[in-house]
Coordinates of N, CA, C and O in Angstrom, one line a residue:
X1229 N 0.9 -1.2 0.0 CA 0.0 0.0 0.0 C 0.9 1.2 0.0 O 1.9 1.2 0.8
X1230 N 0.7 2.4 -0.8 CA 1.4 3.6 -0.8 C 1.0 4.7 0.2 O -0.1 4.9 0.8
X1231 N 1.8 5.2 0.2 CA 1.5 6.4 1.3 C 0.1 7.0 1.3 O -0.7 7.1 2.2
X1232 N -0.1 7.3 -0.3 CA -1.7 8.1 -0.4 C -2.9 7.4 -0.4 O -4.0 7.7 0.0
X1233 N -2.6 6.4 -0.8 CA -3.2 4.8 -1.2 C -4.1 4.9 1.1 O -5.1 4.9 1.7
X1234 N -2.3 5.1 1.3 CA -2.8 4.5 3.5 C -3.7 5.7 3.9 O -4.8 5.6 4.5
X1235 N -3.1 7.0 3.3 CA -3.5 8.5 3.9 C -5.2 8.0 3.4 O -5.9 7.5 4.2
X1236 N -5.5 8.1 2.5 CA -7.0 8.0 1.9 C -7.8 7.0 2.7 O -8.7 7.6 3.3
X1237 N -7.7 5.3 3.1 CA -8.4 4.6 3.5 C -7.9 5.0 5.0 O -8.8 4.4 5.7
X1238 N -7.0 5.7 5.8 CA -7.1 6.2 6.9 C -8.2 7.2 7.0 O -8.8 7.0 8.1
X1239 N -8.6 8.4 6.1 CA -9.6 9.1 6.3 C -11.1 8.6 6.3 O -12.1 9.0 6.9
X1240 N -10.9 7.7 5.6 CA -12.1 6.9 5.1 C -12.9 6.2 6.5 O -14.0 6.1 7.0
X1241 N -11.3 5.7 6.9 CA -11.6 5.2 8.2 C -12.4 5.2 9.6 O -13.3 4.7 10.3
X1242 N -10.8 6.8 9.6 CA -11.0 7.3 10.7 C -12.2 9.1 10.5 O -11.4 10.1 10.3
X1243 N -13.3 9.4 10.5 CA -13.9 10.4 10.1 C -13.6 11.4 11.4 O -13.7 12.5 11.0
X1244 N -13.2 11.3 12.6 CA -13.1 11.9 13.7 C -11.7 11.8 14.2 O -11.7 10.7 14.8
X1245 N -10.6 12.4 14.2 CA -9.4 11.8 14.4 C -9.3 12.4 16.0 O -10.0 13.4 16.4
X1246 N -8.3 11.5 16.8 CA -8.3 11.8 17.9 C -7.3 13.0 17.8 O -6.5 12.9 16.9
X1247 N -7.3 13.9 18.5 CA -6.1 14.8 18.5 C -4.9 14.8 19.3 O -4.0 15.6 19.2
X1248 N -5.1 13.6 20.4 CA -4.2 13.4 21.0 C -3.7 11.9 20.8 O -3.6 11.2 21.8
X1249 N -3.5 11.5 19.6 CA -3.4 10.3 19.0 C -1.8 9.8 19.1 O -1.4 8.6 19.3
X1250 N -1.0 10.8 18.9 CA 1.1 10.4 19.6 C 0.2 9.8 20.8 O -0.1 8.6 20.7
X1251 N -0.1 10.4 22.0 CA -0.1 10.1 23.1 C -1.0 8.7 23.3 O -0.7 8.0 24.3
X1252 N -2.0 8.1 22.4 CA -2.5 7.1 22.8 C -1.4 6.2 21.9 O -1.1 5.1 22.4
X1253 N -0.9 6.4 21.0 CA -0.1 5.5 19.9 C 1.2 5.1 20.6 O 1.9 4.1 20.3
X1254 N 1.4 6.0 21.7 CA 2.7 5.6 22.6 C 2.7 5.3 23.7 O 3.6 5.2 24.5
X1255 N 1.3 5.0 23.9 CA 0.7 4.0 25.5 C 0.8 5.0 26.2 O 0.5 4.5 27.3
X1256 N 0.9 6.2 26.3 CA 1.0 7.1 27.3 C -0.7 7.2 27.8 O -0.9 7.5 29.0
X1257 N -1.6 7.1 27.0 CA -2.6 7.7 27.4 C -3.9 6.8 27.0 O -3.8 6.2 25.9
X1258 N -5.0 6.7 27.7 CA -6.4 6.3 26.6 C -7.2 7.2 27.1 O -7.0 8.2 27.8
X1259 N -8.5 6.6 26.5 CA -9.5 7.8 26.4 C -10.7 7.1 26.5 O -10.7 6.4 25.5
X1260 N -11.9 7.0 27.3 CA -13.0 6.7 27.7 C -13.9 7.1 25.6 O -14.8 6.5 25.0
X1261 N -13.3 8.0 25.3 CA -13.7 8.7 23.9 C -13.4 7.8 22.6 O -14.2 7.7 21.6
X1262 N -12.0 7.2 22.7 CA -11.2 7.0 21.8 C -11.7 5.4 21.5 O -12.1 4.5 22.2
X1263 N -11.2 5.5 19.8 CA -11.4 4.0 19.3 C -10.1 3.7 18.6 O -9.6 4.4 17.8
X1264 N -9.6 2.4 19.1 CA -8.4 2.3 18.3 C -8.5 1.5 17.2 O -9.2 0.5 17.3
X1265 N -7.9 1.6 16.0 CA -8.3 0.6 14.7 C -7.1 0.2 14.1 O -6.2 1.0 14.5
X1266 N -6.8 -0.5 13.3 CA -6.0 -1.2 12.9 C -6.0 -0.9 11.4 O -7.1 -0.6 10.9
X1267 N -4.7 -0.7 10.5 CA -4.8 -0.2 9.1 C -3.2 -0.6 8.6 O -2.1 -0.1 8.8
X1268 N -3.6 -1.7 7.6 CA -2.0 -2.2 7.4 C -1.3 -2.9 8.4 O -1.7 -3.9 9.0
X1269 N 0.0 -2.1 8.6 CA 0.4 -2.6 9.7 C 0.5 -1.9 10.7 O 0.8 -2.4 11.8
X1270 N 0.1 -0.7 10.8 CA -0.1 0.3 12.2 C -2.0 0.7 12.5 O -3.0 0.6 11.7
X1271 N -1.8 1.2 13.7 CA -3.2 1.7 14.1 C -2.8 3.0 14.4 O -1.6 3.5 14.6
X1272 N -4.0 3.7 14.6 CA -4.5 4.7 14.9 C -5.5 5.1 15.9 O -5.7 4.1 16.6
X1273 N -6.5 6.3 16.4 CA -6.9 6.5 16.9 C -8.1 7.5 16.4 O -7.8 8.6 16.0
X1274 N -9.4 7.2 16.5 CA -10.4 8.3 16.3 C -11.2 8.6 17.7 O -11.1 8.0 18.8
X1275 N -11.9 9.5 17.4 CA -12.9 9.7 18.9 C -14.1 9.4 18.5 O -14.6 9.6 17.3
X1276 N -14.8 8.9 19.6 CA -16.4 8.7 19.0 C -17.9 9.9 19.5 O -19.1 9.9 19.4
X1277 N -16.5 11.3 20.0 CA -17.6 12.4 20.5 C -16.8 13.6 19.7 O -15.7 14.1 19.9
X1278 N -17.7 14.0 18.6 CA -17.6 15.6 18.1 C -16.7 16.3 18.9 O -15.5 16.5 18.7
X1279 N -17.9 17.2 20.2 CA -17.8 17.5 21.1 C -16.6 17.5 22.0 O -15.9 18.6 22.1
X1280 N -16.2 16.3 22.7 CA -14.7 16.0 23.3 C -13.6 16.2 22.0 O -12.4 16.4 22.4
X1281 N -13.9 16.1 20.8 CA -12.8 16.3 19.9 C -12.5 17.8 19.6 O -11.4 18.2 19.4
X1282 N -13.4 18.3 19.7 CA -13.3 19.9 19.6 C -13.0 20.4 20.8 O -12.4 21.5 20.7
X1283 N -13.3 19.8 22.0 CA -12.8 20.7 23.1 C -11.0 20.1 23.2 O -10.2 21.0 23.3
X1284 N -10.6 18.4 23.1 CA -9.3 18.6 23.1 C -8.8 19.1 22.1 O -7.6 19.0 22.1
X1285 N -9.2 19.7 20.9 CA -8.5 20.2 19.5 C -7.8 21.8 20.4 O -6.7 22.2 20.3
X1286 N -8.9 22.5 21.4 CA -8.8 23.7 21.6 C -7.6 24.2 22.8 O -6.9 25.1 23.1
X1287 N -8.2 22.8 23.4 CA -6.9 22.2 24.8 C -5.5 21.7 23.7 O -4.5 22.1 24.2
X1288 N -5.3 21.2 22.6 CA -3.8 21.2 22.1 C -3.5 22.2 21.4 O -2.3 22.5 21.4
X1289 N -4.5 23.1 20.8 CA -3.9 24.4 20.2 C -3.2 25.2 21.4 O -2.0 25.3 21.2
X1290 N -3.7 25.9 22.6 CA -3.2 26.5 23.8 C -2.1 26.3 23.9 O -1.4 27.3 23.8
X1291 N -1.5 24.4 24.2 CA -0.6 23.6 24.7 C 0.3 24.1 23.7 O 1.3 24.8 24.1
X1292 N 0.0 23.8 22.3 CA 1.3 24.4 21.2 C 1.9 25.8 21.3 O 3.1 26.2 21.1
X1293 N 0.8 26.7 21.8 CA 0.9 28.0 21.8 C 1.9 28.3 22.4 O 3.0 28.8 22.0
X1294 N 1.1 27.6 24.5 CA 2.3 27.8 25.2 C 4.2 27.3 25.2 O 5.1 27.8 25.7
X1295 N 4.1 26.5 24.6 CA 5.4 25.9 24.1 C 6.1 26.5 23.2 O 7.2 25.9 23.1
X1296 N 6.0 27.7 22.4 CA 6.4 28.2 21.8 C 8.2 29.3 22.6 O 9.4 29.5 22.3
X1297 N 7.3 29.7 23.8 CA 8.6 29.7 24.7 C 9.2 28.8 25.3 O 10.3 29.1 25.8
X1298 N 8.6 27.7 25.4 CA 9.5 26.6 26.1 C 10.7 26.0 24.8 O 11.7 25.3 25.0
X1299 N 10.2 26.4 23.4 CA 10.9 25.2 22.6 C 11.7 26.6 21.8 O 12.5 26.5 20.8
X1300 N 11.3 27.7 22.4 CA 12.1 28.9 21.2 C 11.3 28.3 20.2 O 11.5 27.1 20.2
X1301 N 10.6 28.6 19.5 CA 10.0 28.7 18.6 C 8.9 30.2 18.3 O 8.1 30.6 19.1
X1302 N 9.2 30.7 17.1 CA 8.9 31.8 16.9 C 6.9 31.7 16.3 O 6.3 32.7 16.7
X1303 N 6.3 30.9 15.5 CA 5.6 31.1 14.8 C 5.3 29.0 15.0 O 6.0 28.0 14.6
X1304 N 3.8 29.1 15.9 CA 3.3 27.5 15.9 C 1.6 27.6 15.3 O 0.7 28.2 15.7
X1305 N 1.8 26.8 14.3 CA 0.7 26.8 13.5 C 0.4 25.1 13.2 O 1.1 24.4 12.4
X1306 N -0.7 24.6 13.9 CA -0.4 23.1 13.3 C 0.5 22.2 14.2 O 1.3 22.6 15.1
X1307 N 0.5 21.0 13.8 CA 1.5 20.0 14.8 C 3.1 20.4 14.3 O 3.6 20.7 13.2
X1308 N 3.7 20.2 15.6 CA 5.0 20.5 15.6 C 5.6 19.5 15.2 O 4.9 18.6 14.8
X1309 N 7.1 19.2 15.1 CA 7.8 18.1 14.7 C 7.8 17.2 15.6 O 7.9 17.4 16.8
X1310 N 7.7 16.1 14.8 CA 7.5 14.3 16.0 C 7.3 14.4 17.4 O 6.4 14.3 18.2
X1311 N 9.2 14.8 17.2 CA 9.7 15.0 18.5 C 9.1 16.2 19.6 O 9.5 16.1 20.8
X1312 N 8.7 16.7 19.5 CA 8.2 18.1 19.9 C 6.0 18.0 20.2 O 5.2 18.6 20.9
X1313 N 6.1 17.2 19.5 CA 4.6 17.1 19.8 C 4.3 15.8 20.3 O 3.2 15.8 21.0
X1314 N 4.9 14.6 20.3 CA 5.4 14.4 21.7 C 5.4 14.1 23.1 O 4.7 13.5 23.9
X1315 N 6.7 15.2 22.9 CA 6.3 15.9 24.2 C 5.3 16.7 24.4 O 4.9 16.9 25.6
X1316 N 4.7 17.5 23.5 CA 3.5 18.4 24.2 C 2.2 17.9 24.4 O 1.4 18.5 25.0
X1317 N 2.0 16.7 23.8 CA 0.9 16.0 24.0 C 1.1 14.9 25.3 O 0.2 14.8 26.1
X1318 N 1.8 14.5 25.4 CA 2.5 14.0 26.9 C 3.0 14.1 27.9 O 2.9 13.4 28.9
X1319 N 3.5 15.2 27.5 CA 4.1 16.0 28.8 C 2.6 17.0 29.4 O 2.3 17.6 30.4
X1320 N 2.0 17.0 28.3 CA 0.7 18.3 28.8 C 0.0 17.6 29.3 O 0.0 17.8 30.5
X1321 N -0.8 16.4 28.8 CA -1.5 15.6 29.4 C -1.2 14.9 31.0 O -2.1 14.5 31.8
X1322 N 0.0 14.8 31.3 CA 0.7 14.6 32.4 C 0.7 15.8 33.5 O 0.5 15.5 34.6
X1323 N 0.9 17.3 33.1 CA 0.8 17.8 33.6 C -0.8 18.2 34.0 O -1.1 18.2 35.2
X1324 N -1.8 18.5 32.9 CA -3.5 18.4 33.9 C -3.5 17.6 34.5 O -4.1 17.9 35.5
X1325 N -3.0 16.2 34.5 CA -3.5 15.2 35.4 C -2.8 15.4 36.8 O -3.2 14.9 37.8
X1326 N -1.5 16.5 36.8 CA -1.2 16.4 38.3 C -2.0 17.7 38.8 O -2.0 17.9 40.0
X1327 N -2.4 18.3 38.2 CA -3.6 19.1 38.5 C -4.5 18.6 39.2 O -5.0 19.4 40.0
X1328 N -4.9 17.5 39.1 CA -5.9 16.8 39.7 C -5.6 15.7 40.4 O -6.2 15.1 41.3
X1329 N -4.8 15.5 40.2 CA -4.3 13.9 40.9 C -3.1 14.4 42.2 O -2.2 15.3 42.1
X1330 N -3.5 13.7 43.2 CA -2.7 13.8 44.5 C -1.5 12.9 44.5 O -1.0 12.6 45.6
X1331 N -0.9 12.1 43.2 CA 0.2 11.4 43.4 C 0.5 12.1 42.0 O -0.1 12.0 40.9
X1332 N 1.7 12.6 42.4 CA 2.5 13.9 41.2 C 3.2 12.7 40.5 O 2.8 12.7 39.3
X1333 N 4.1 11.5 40.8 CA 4.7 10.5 40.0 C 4.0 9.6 39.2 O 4.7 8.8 38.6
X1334 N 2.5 9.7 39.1 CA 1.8 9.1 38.0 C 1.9 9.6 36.5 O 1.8 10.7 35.9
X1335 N 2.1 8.8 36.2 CA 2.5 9.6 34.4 C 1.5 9.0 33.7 O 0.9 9.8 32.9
X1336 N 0.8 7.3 33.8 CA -0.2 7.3 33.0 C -1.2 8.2 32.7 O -1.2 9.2 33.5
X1337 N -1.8 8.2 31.9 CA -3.5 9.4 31.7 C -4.3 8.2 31.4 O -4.0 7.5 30.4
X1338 N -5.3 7.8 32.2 CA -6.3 7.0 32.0 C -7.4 7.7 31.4 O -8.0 7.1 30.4
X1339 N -7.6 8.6 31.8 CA -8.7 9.0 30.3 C -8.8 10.0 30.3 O -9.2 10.6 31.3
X1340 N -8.4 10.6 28.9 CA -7.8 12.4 28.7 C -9.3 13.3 28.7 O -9.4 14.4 29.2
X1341 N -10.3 12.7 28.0 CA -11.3 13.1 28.5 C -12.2 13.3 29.3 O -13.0 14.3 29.2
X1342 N -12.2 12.7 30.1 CA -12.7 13.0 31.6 C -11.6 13.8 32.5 O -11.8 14.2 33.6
X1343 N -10.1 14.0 31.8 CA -9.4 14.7 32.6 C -9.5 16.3 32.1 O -9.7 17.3 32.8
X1344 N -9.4 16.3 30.7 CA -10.0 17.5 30.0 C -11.4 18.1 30.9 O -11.3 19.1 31.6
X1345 N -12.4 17.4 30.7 CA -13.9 18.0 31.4 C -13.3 18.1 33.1 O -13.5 19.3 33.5
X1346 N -12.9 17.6 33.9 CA -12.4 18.1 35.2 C -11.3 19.4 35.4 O -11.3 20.2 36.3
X1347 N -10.6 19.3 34.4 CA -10.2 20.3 34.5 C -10.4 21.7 33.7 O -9.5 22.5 33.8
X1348 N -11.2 21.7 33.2 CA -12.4 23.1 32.6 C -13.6 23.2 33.8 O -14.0 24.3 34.1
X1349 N -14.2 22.1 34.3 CA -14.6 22.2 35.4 C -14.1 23.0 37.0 O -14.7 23.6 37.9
X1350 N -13.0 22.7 36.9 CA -11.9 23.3 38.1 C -11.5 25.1 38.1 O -11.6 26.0 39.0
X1351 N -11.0 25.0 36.1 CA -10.5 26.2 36.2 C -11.8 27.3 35.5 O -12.0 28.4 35.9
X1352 N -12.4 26.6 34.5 CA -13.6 27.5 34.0 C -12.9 27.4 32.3 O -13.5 26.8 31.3
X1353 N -11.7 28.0 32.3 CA -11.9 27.9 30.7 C -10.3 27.6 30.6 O -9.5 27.5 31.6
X1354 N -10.0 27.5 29.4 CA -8.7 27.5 28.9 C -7.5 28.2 28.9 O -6.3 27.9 28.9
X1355 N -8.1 29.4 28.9 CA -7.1 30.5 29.4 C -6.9 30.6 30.8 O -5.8 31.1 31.1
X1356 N -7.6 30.5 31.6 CA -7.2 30.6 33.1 C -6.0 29.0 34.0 O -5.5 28.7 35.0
X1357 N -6.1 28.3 32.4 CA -5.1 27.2 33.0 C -4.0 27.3 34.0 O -4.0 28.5 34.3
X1358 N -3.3 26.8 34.5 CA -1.7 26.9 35.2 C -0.8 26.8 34.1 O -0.1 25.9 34.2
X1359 N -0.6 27.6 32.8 CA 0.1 26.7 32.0 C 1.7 27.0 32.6 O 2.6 26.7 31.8
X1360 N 2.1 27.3 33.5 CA 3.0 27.4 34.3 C 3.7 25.7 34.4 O 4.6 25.0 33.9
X1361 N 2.7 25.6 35.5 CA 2.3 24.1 36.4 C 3.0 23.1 35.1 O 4.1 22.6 34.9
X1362 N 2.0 23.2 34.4 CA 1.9 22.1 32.9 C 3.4 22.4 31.9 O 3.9 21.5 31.2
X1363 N 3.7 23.0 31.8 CA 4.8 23.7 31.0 C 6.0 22.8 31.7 O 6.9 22.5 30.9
X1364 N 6.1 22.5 32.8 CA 6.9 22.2 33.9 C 7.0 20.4 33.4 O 7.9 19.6 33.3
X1365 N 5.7 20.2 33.2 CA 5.7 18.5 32.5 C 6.0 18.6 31.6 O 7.0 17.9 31.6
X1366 N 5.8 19.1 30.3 CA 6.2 19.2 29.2 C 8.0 19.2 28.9 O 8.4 18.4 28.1
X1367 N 8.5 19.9 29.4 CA 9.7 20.1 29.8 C 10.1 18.9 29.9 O 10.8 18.3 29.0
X1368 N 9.7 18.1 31.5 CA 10.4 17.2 31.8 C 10.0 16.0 31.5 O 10.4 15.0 32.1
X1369 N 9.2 15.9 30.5 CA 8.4 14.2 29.8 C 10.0 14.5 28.8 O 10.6 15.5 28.3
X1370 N 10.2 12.7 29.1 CA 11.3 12.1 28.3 C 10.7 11.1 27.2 O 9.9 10.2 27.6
X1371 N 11.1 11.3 25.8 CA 10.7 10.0 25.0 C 11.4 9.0 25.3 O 12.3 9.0 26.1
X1372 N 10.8 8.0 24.5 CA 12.0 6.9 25.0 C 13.3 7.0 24.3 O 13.6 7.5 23.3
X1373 N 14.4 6.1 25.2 CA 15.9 6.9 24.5 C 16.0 6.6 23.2 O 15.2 5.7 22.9
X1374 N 16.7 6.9 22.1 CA 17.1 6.4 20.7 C 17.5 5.0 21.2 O 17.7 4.7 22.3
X1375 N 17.5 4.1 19.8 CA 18.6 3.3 20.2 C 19.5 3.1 19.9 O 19.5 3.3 18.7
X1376 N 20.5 2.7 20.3 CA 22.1 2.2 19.8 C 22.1 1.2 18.8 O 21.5 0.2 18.8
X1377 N 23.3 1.7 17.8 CA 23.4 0.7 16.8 C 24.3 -0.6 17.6 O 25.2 -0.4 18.4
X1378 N 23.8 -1.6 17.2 CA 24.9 -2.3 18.0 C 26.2 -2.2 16.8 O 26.1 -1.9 15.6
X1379 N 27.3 -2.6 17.4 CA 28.7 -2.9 16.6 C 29.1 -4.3 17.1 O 29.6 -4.6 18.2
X1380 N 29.0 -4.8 16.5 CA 29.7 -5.9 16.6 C 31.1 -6.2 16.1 O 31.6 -7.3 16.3

């Protein structure tokens, strides 16, 4: 299957894409919302609520925003490079959850949607976030290391 050939029967697929789909694709996170499906040889992730997709689309726009001083980056429009979105999808998600959660060493997110609605619940809207607090995870979320070529 070719790239456009995957891109096309992925849309076809997926009609609601999760927006925080790095973060479920890298076990970091699931979602009470999300469906995972199978396509080739990799999967993906869609949501099965409009609604929760539009409210995390407006919760990762913020996140990118705020990151703009964390990563020196002048001009964030759209997902950032691999590496960089990421972390802001991981590291952010980690960071609302210690918003809420009384054990700060928890890194899983069991369900970003119900952690999204608790925390718009808490703060009222998006802009009154901590993105201080969250910025702080973001930072310190590690991917996993490269790996070494072996030499033999």
């Amino acid at each position: 299957m070719d790239e456009q050939e995957y891109k096309n029967a992925y849309n076809r697929i997926n009609s609601i894409k999760c927006v925080f789909e790095k973060a479920m694709c890298s076990l970091h996170s699931t979602c009470s919302r999300g469906k995972m499906f199978r396509l080739a040889d990799r999967h993906g992730f869609g949501c099965q609520s409009p609604q929760d997709q539009q409210r995390c689309a407006e919760l990762l726009d913020h996140l990118r925003k705020q990151t703009r001083f964390v990563f020196k980056l002048t001009d964030i429009e759209g997902p950032l490079p691999h590496n960089k979105e990421i972390r802001v999808q991981n590291g952010g998600l980690s960071g609302l959850q210690k918003l809420l959660d009384s054990d700060p060493a928890r890194e899983q997110v069991d369900d970003v949607s119900a952690i999204v609605a608790r925390v718009l619940e808490r703060y009222g809207s998006l802009d009154e976030l901590p993105y201080g607090q969250i910025m702080q995870s973001v930072m310190a979320y590690q991917a996993r290391p490269k790996r070494r070529s072996r030499k033999d």
